[in-house]
mmCIF file of C-alpha atoms in Angstrom:
data_model
loop_
_atom_site.group_PDB
_atom_site.id
_atom_site.type_symbol
_atom_site.label_atom_id
_atom_site.label_comp_id
_atom_site.label_asym_id
_atom_site.label_seq_id
_atom_site.Cartn_x
_atom_site.Cartn_y
_atom_site.Cartn_z
ATOM 1 C CA SER A 17 -36.485 -59.243 -24.723
ATOM 2 C CA ALA A 18 -35.579 -60.605 -21.317
ATOM 3 C CA VAL A 19 -33.757 -63.676 -20.066
ATOM 4 C CA ILE A 20 -35.162 -65.149 -16.892
ATOM 5 C CA SER A 21 -33.384 -67.581 -14.620
ATOM 6 C CA GLN A 22 -35.375 -69.529 -12.100
ATOM 7 C CA LYS A 23 -34.129 -71.809 -9.385
ATOM 8 C CA PRO A 24 -34.469 -74.432 -8.276
ATOM 9 C CA SER A 25 -35.615 -76.079 -11.490
ATOM 10 C CA ARG A 26 -37.262 -78.857 -9.522
ATOM 11 C CA ASP A 27 -37.621 -80.048 -5.968
ATOM 12 C CA ILE A 28 -39.313 -82.732 -3.934
ATOM 13 C CA CYS A 29 -40.475 -81.486 -0.555
ATOM 14 C CA GLN A 30 -42.101 -82.892 2.552
ATOM 15 C CA ARG A 31 -45.569 -81.693 3.421
ATOM 16 C CA GLY A 32 -45.630 -78.953 6.027
ATOM 17 C CA THR A 33 -42.344 -77.427 4.867
ATOM 18 C CA SER A 34 -41.772 -74.308 2.767
ATOM 19 C CA LEU A 35 -39.873 -73.713 -0.452
ATOM 20 C CA THR A 36 -38.576 -70.416 -1.795
ATOM 21 C CA ILE A 37 -38.223 -70.033 -5.546
ATOM 22 C CA GLN A 38 -35.930 -67.379 -6.959
ATOM 23 C CA CYS A 39 -36.355 -65.451 -10.200
ATOM 24 C CA GLN A 40 -33.561 -63.369 -11.689
ATOM 25 C CA VAL A 41 -33.983 -61.203 -14.799
ATOM 26 C CA ASP A 42 -31.129 -59.936 -16.943
ATOM 27 C CA SER A 43 -32.576 -56.429 -17.158
ATOM 28 C CA GLN A 44 -34.672 -54.079 -15.064
ATOM 29 C CA VAL A 45 -38.382 -54.680 -15.520
ATOM 30 C CA THR A 46 -41.408 -53.068 -14.006
ATOM 31 C CA MET A 47 -43.840 -55.944 -14.166
ATOM 32 C CA MET A 48 -43.006 -59.339 -12.684
ATOM 33 C CA PHE A 49 -45.546 -62.091 -12.216
ATOM 34 C CA TRP A 50 -45.793 -65.516 -10.642
ATOM 35 C CA TYR A 51 -47.905 -68.244 -12.229
ATOM 36 C CA ARG A 52 -48.854 -71.771 -11.303
ATOM 37 C CA GLN A 53 -49.425 -74.538 -13.825
ATOM 38 C CA GLN A 54 -51.060 -77.563 -12.282
ATOM 39 C CA PRO A 55 -51.046 -80.898 -14.126
ATOM 40 C CA GLY A 56 -53.388 -80.731 -17.092
ATOM 41 C CA GLN A 57 -54.410 -77.192 -16.295
ATOM 42 C CA SER A 58 -53.801 -73.755 -17.688
ATOM 43 C CA LEU A 59 -51.364 -71.241 -16.271
ATOM 44 C CA THR A 60 -52.990 -69.398 -13.390
ATOM 45 C CA LEU A 61 -51.714 -66.047 -12.203
ATOM 46 C CA ILE A 62 -50.851 -66.098 -8.503
ATOM 47 C CA ALA A 63 -49.742 -62.509 -8.035
ATOM 48 C CA THR A 64 -47.994 -59.478 -9.436
ATOM 49 C CA ALA A 65 -44.712 -58.786 -7.675
ATOM 50 C CA ASN A 66 -44.409 -55.050 -7.056
ATOM 51 C CA GLN A 67 -41.062 -53.432 -6.377
ATOM 52 C CA GLY A 68 -41.109 -51.518 -3.111
ATOM 53 C CA SER A 69 -44.593 -52.568 -2.041
ATOM 54 C CA GLU A 70 -46.657 -55.656 -1.274
ATOM 55 C CA ALA A 71 -47.518 -58.045 -4.056
ATOM 56 C CA THR A 72 -50.980 -57.916 -5.586
ATOM 57 C CA TYR A 73 -52.658 -61.311 -5.247
ATOM 58 C CA GLU A 74 -55.311 -62.796 -7.494
ATOM 59 C CA SER A 75 -58.515 -64.245 -6.183
ATOM 60 C CA GLY A 76 -57.866 -67.512 -4.382
ATOM 61 C CA PHE A 77 -54.262 -66.742 -3.460
ATOM 62 C CA VAL A 78 -53.134 -65.169 -0.174
ATOM 63 C CA ILE A 79 -49.931 -63.693 1.154
ATOM 64 C CA ASP A 80 -49.675 -66.113 4.078
ATOM 65 C CA LYS A 81 -49.533 -69.062 1.703
ATOM 66 C CA PHE A 82 -47.496 -67.461 -1.081
ATOM 67 C CA PRO A 83 -45.336 -64.665 0.335
ATOM 68 C CA ILE A 84 -43.495 -62.753 -2.366
ATOM 69 C CA SER A 85 -40.499 -60.476 -2.209
ATOM 70 C CA ARG A 86 -39.373 -57.968 -4.830
ATOM 71 C CA PRO A 87 -36.348 -56.141 -3.452
ATOM 72 C CA ASN A 88 -35.324 -54.596 -6.782
ATOM 73 C CA LEU A 89 -36.244 -54.421 -10.463
ATOM 74 C CA THR A 90 -34.381 -57.600 -11.456
ATOM 75 C CA PHE A 91 -35.200 -60.097 -8.720
ATOM 76 C CA SER A 92 -38.162 -61.688 -6.985
ATOM 77 C CA THR A 93 -38.884 -64.689 -4.799
ATOM 78 C CA LEU A 94 -42.017 -66.741 -4.270
ATOM 79 C CA THR A 95 -42.363 -68.912 -1.178
ATOM 80 C CA VAL A 96 -44.807 -71.798 -1.069
ATOM 81 C CA SER A 97 -45.572 -72.156 2.622
ATOM 82 C CA ASN A 98 -46.793 -75.091 4.687
ATOM 83 C CA MET A 99 -46.918 -77.247 1.604
ATOM 84 C CA SER A 100 -49.415 -80.017 0.925
ATOM 85 C CA PRO A 101 -49.581 -82.450 -2.009
ATOM 86 C CA GLU A 102 -52.118 -80.119 -3.656
ATOM 87 C CA ASP A 103 -49.312 -77.582 -4.087
ATOM 88 C CA SER A 104 -47.510 -79.932 -6.455
ATOM 89 C CA SER A 105 -47.258 -77.913 -9.619
ATOM 90 C CA ILE A 106 -44.969 -75.978 -11.919
ATOM 91 C CA TYR A 107 -44.343 -72.438 -10.719
ATOM 92 C CA LEU A 108 -43.355 -69.888 -13.341
ATOM 93 C CA CYS A 109 -41.853 -66.452 -13.127
ATOM 94 C CA SER A 110 -42.766 -64.027 -15.892
ATOM 95 C CA VAL A 111 -41.946 -60.468 -16.860
ATOM 96 C CA ASP A 112 -43.750 -58.021 -19.091
ATOM 97 C CA THR A 113 -41.384 -55.465 -20.515
ATOM 98 C CA THR A 114 -43.942 -53.356 -22.339
ATOM 99 C CA ARG A 115 -47.010 -53.364 -20.052
ATOM 100 C CA GLY A 116 -49.645 -55.437 -21.752
ATOM 101 C CA GLY A 117 -47.302 -56.685 -24.403
ATOM 102 C CA GLU A 118 -45.268 -59.807 -24.766
ATOM 103 C CA ALA A 119 -44.475 -61.731 -21.588
ATOM 104 C CA PHE A 120 -41.262 -63.664 -21.086
ATOM 105 C CA PHE A 121 -41.074 -66.756 -18.945
ATOM 106 C CA GLY A 122 -38.518 -68.617 -16.938
ATOM 107 C CA GLN A 123 -38.166 -72.357 -17.317
ATOM 108 C CA GLY A 124 -40.251 -72.941 -14.249
ATOM 109 C CA THR A 125 -39.846 -74.812 -10.988
ATOM 110 C CA ARG A 126 -41.382 -78.265 -10.862
ATOM 111 C CA LEU A 127 -42.471 -78.861 -7.278
ATOM 112 C CA THR A 128 -43.565 -82.213 -5.927
ATOM 113 C CA VAL A 129 -44.882 -82.392 -2.375
ATOM 114 C CA VAL A 130 -44.886 -85.802 -0.719
ATOM 115 C CA ALA B 20 -62.627 -60.896 -15.747
ATOM 116 C CA GLN B 21 -61.134 -62.271 -18.907
ATOM 117 C CA SER B 22 -61.136 -65.952 -19.814
ATOM 118 C CA VAL B 23 -59.801 -68.062 -22.654
ATOM 119 C CA SER B 24 -61.156 -71.310 -24.082
ATOM 120 C CA GLN B 25 -59.175 -73.839 -26.066
ATOM 121 C CA HIS B 26 -60.769 -77.063 -27.246
ATOM 122 C CA ASN B 27 -59.426 -80.448 -28.315
ATOM 123 C CA HIS B 28 -56.718 -80.588 -25.727
ATOM 124 C CA HIS B 29 -54.933 -83.495 -27.418
ATOM 125 C CA VAL B 30 -54.258 -83.333 -31.149
ATOM 126 C CA ILE B 31 -52.395 -86.037 -33.055
ATOM 127 C CA LEU B 32 -51.604 -85.631 -36.712
ATOM 128 C CA SER B 33 -49.140 -86.731 -39.362
ATOM 129 C CA GLU B 34 -46.384 -84.654 -40.899
ATOM 130 C CA ALA B 35 -47.562 -82.421 -43.750
ATOM 131 C CA ALA B 36 -51.095 -82.310 -42.356
ATOM 132 C CA SER B 37 -52.682 -78.948 -41.689
ATOM 133 C CA LEU B 38 -53.203 -77.749 -38.145
ATOM 134 C CA GLU B 39 -55.820 -75.411 -36.734
ATOM 135 C CA LEU B 40 -56.220 -74.732 -33.033
ATOM 136 C CA GLY B 41 -59.234 -72.810 -31.839
ATOM 137 C CA CYS B 42 -59.119 -70.036 -29.261
ATOM 138 C CA ASN B 43 -62.062 -68.042 -27.966
ATOM 139 C CA TYR B 44 -61.905 -65.396 -25.308
ATOM 140 C CA SER B 45 -64.284 -63.345 -23.254
ATOM 141 C CA TYR B 46 -63.493 -59.774 -22.307
ATOM 142 C CA GLY B 47 -65.465 -56.601 -22.758
ATOM 143 C CA GLY B 48 -62.674 -54.254 -23.748
ATOM 144 C CA THR B 49 -59.656 -54.017 -26.005
ATOM 145 C CA VAL B 50 -57.315 -56.975 -25.809
ATOM 146 C CA ASN B 51 -53.880 -58.036 -26.901
ATOM 147 C CA LEU B 52 -53.794 -61.633 -28.097
ATOM 148 C CA PHE B 53 -50.996 -64.166 -28.049
ATOM 149 C CA TRP B 54 -50.097 -67.707 -28.870
ATOM 150 C CA TYR B 55 -47.300 -69.253 -26.847
ATOM 151 C CA VAL B 56 -45.586 -72.555 -27.500
ATOM 152 C CA GLN B 57 -43.778 -74.872 -25.113
ATOM 153 C CA TYR B 58 -41.550 -77.455 -26.742
ATOM 154 C CA PRO B 59 -40.683 -80.538 -24.664
ATOM 155 C CA GLY B 60 -38.277 -79.591 -21.893
ATOM 156 C CA GLN B 61 -38.217 -75.911 -22.832
ATOM 157 C CA HIS B 62 -39.762 -72.763 -21.449
ATOM 158 C CA LEU B 63 -42.776 -70.971 -22.839
ATOM 159 C CA GLN B 64 -41.977 -68.771 -25.795
ATOM 160 C CA LEU B 65 -43.982 -66.438 -27.971
ATOM 161 C CA LEU B 66 -45.240 -67.793 -31.290
ATOM 162 C CA LEU B 67 -47.119 -64.710 -32.446
ATOM 163 C CA LYS B 68 -49.109 -61.773 -31.165
ATOM 164 C CA TYR B 69 -51.855 -59.378 -32.206
ATOM 165 C CA PHE B 70 -52.176 -55.851 -30.895
ATOM 166 C CA SER B 71 -53.893 -53.973 -33.725
ATOM 167 C CA GLY B 72 -53.973 -53.594 -37.506
ATOM 168 C CA ASP B 73 -54.130 -56.508 -39.920
ATOM 169 C CA PRO B 74 -56.131 -59.230 -38.154
ATOM 170 C CA LEU B 75 -54.102 -61.938 -39.888
ATOM 171 C CA VAL B 76 -50.765 -62.159 -38.141
ATOM 172 C CA LYS B 77 -47.803 -64.284 -39.045
ATOM 173 C CA GLY B 78 -45.455 -65.738 -36.506
ATOM 174 C CA ILE B 79 -42.387 -67.884 -36.389
ATOM 175 C CA LYS B 80 -42.036 -71.299 -38.017
ATOM 176 C CA GLY B 81 -44.815 -70.784 -40.540
ATOM 177 C CA PHE B 82 -47.598 -70.248 -38.019
ATOM 178 C CA GLU B 83 -50.325 -67.665 -38.470
ATOM 179 C CA ALA B 84 -53.403 -66.622 -36.550
ATOM 180 C CA GLU B 85 -56.512 -64.679 -37.431
ATOM 181 C CA PHE B 86 -58.287 -62.322 -35.071
ATOM 182 C CA ILE B 87 -62.045 -62.264 -35.688
ATOM 183 C CA LYS B 88 -63.439 -59.636 -33.375
ATOM 184 C CA SER B 89 -67.080 -60.523 -33.939
ATOM 185 C CA LYS B 90 -66.406 -64.101 -32.876
ATOM 186 C CA PHE B 91 -63.981 -63.264 -30.073
ATOM 187 C CA SER B 92 -61.625 -65.750 -31.672
ATOM 188 C CA PHE B 93 -57.925 -65.973 -32.410
ATOM 189 C CA ASN B 94 -57.365 -69.312 -34.110
ATOM 190 C CA LEU B 95 -53.886 -70.607 -34.862
ATOM 191 C CA ARG B 96 -53.057 -72.290 -38.154
ATOM 192 C CA LYS B 97 -50.191 -73.957 -39.950
ATOM 193 C CA PRO B 98 -50.705 -75.393 -43.454
ATOM 194 C CA SER B 99 -48.164 -78.201 -43.158
ATOM 195 C CA VAL B 100 -46.801 -79.370 -39.833
ATOM 196 C CA GLN B 101 -43.462 -80.979 -39.118
ATOM 197 C CA TRP B 102 -42.388 -83.420 -36.455
ATOM 198 C CA SER B 103 -40.603 -80.548 -34.713
ATOM 199 C CA ASP B 104 -43.969 -78.833 -34.146
ATOM 200 C CA THR B 105 -44.730 -81.359 -31.425
ATOM 201 C CA ALA B 106 -45.376 -79.114 -28.437
ATOM 202 C CA GLU B 107 -48.007 -77.615 -26.206
ATOM 203 C CA TYR B 108 -49.698 -74.477 -27.518
ATOM 204 C CA PHE B 109 -51.323 -71.861 -25.301
ATOM 205 C CA CYS B 110 -53.598 -69.039 -26.327
ATOM 206 C CA ALA B 111 -53.446 -65.977 -24.056
ATOM 207 C CA VAL B 112 -55.289 -62.711 -23.717
ATOM 208 C CA ASN B 113 -54.158 -59.522 -22.042
ATOM 209 C CA GLY B 114 -56.990 -57.120 -21.360
ATOM 210 C CA ASN B 115 -55.976 -55.406 -18.134
ATOM 211 C CA ASN B 116 -52.236 -55.905 -17.838
ATOM 212 C CA ARG B 117 -52.775 -59.498 -16.782
ATOM 213 C CA LEU B 118 -52.327 -62.451 -19.050
ATOM 214 C CA ALA B 119 -55.096 -65.046 -18.994
ATOM 215 C CA PHE B 120 -54.230 -68.396 -20.561
ATOM 216 C CA GLY B 121 -56.261 -71.154 -22.092
ATOM 217 C CA LYS B 122 -55.729 -74.746 -20.972
ATOM 218 C CA GLY B 123 -53.488 -75.474 -23.903
ATOM 219 C CA ASN B 124 -53.418 -77.914 -26.809
ATOM 220 C CA GLN B 125 -50.999 -80.818 -26.671
ATOM 221 C CA VAL B 126 -50.021 -81.391 -30.305
ATOM 222 C CA VAL B 127 -48.169 -84.520 -31.369
ATOM 223 C CA VAL B 128 -46.911 -84.777 -34.928
ATOM 224 C CA ILE B 129 -46.149 -88.290 -36.120
ATOM 225 C CA PRO B 130 -43.297 -88.596 -38.626
#
């Protein structure tokens, strides 16, 4: 198993600003992911955070908007850049300890852009 | 690409009633299947999973799910729900090292 700590847990931000969300895992993991859960919607994968290389983004998500860092095997950050109200969502960090197996999730960051 | 469908987004039922949540997926290859649950104010946690073997899997809190390959389905069931089962339930599929989620079922159990 894995215990994931995410912060901040929530924030209210002005449009045009950026917010960086941190994800800390209590053990070394290979696979780390960032998801977005918009109101009434499913969880959507934003990107896979790769240690030592650029993140792999899913269709519809780009590095300029959602830059990701992964400096080591226990930590990652997601930045939501130049925010607009449409970015209001819950952002979740996830890890997969067994490649294709069970995923563990942080409690999420509830972002509101005004 | 893989996708997951969940119907009846809002489900309201009384304690002791039976619950069944449908999940259908589309993916051409071998998949791992999951049901996750999110209780109010808590993070997502695994309810049960299917990788291979017996298609009827049992999870925590009396939940079970049946994988029917021919129907591309992985429906979740519980014979008798409790008030504490009030939560949002997500079906998920992993076919290429990426989890794809359904839209979820918001289940409310009335005491």
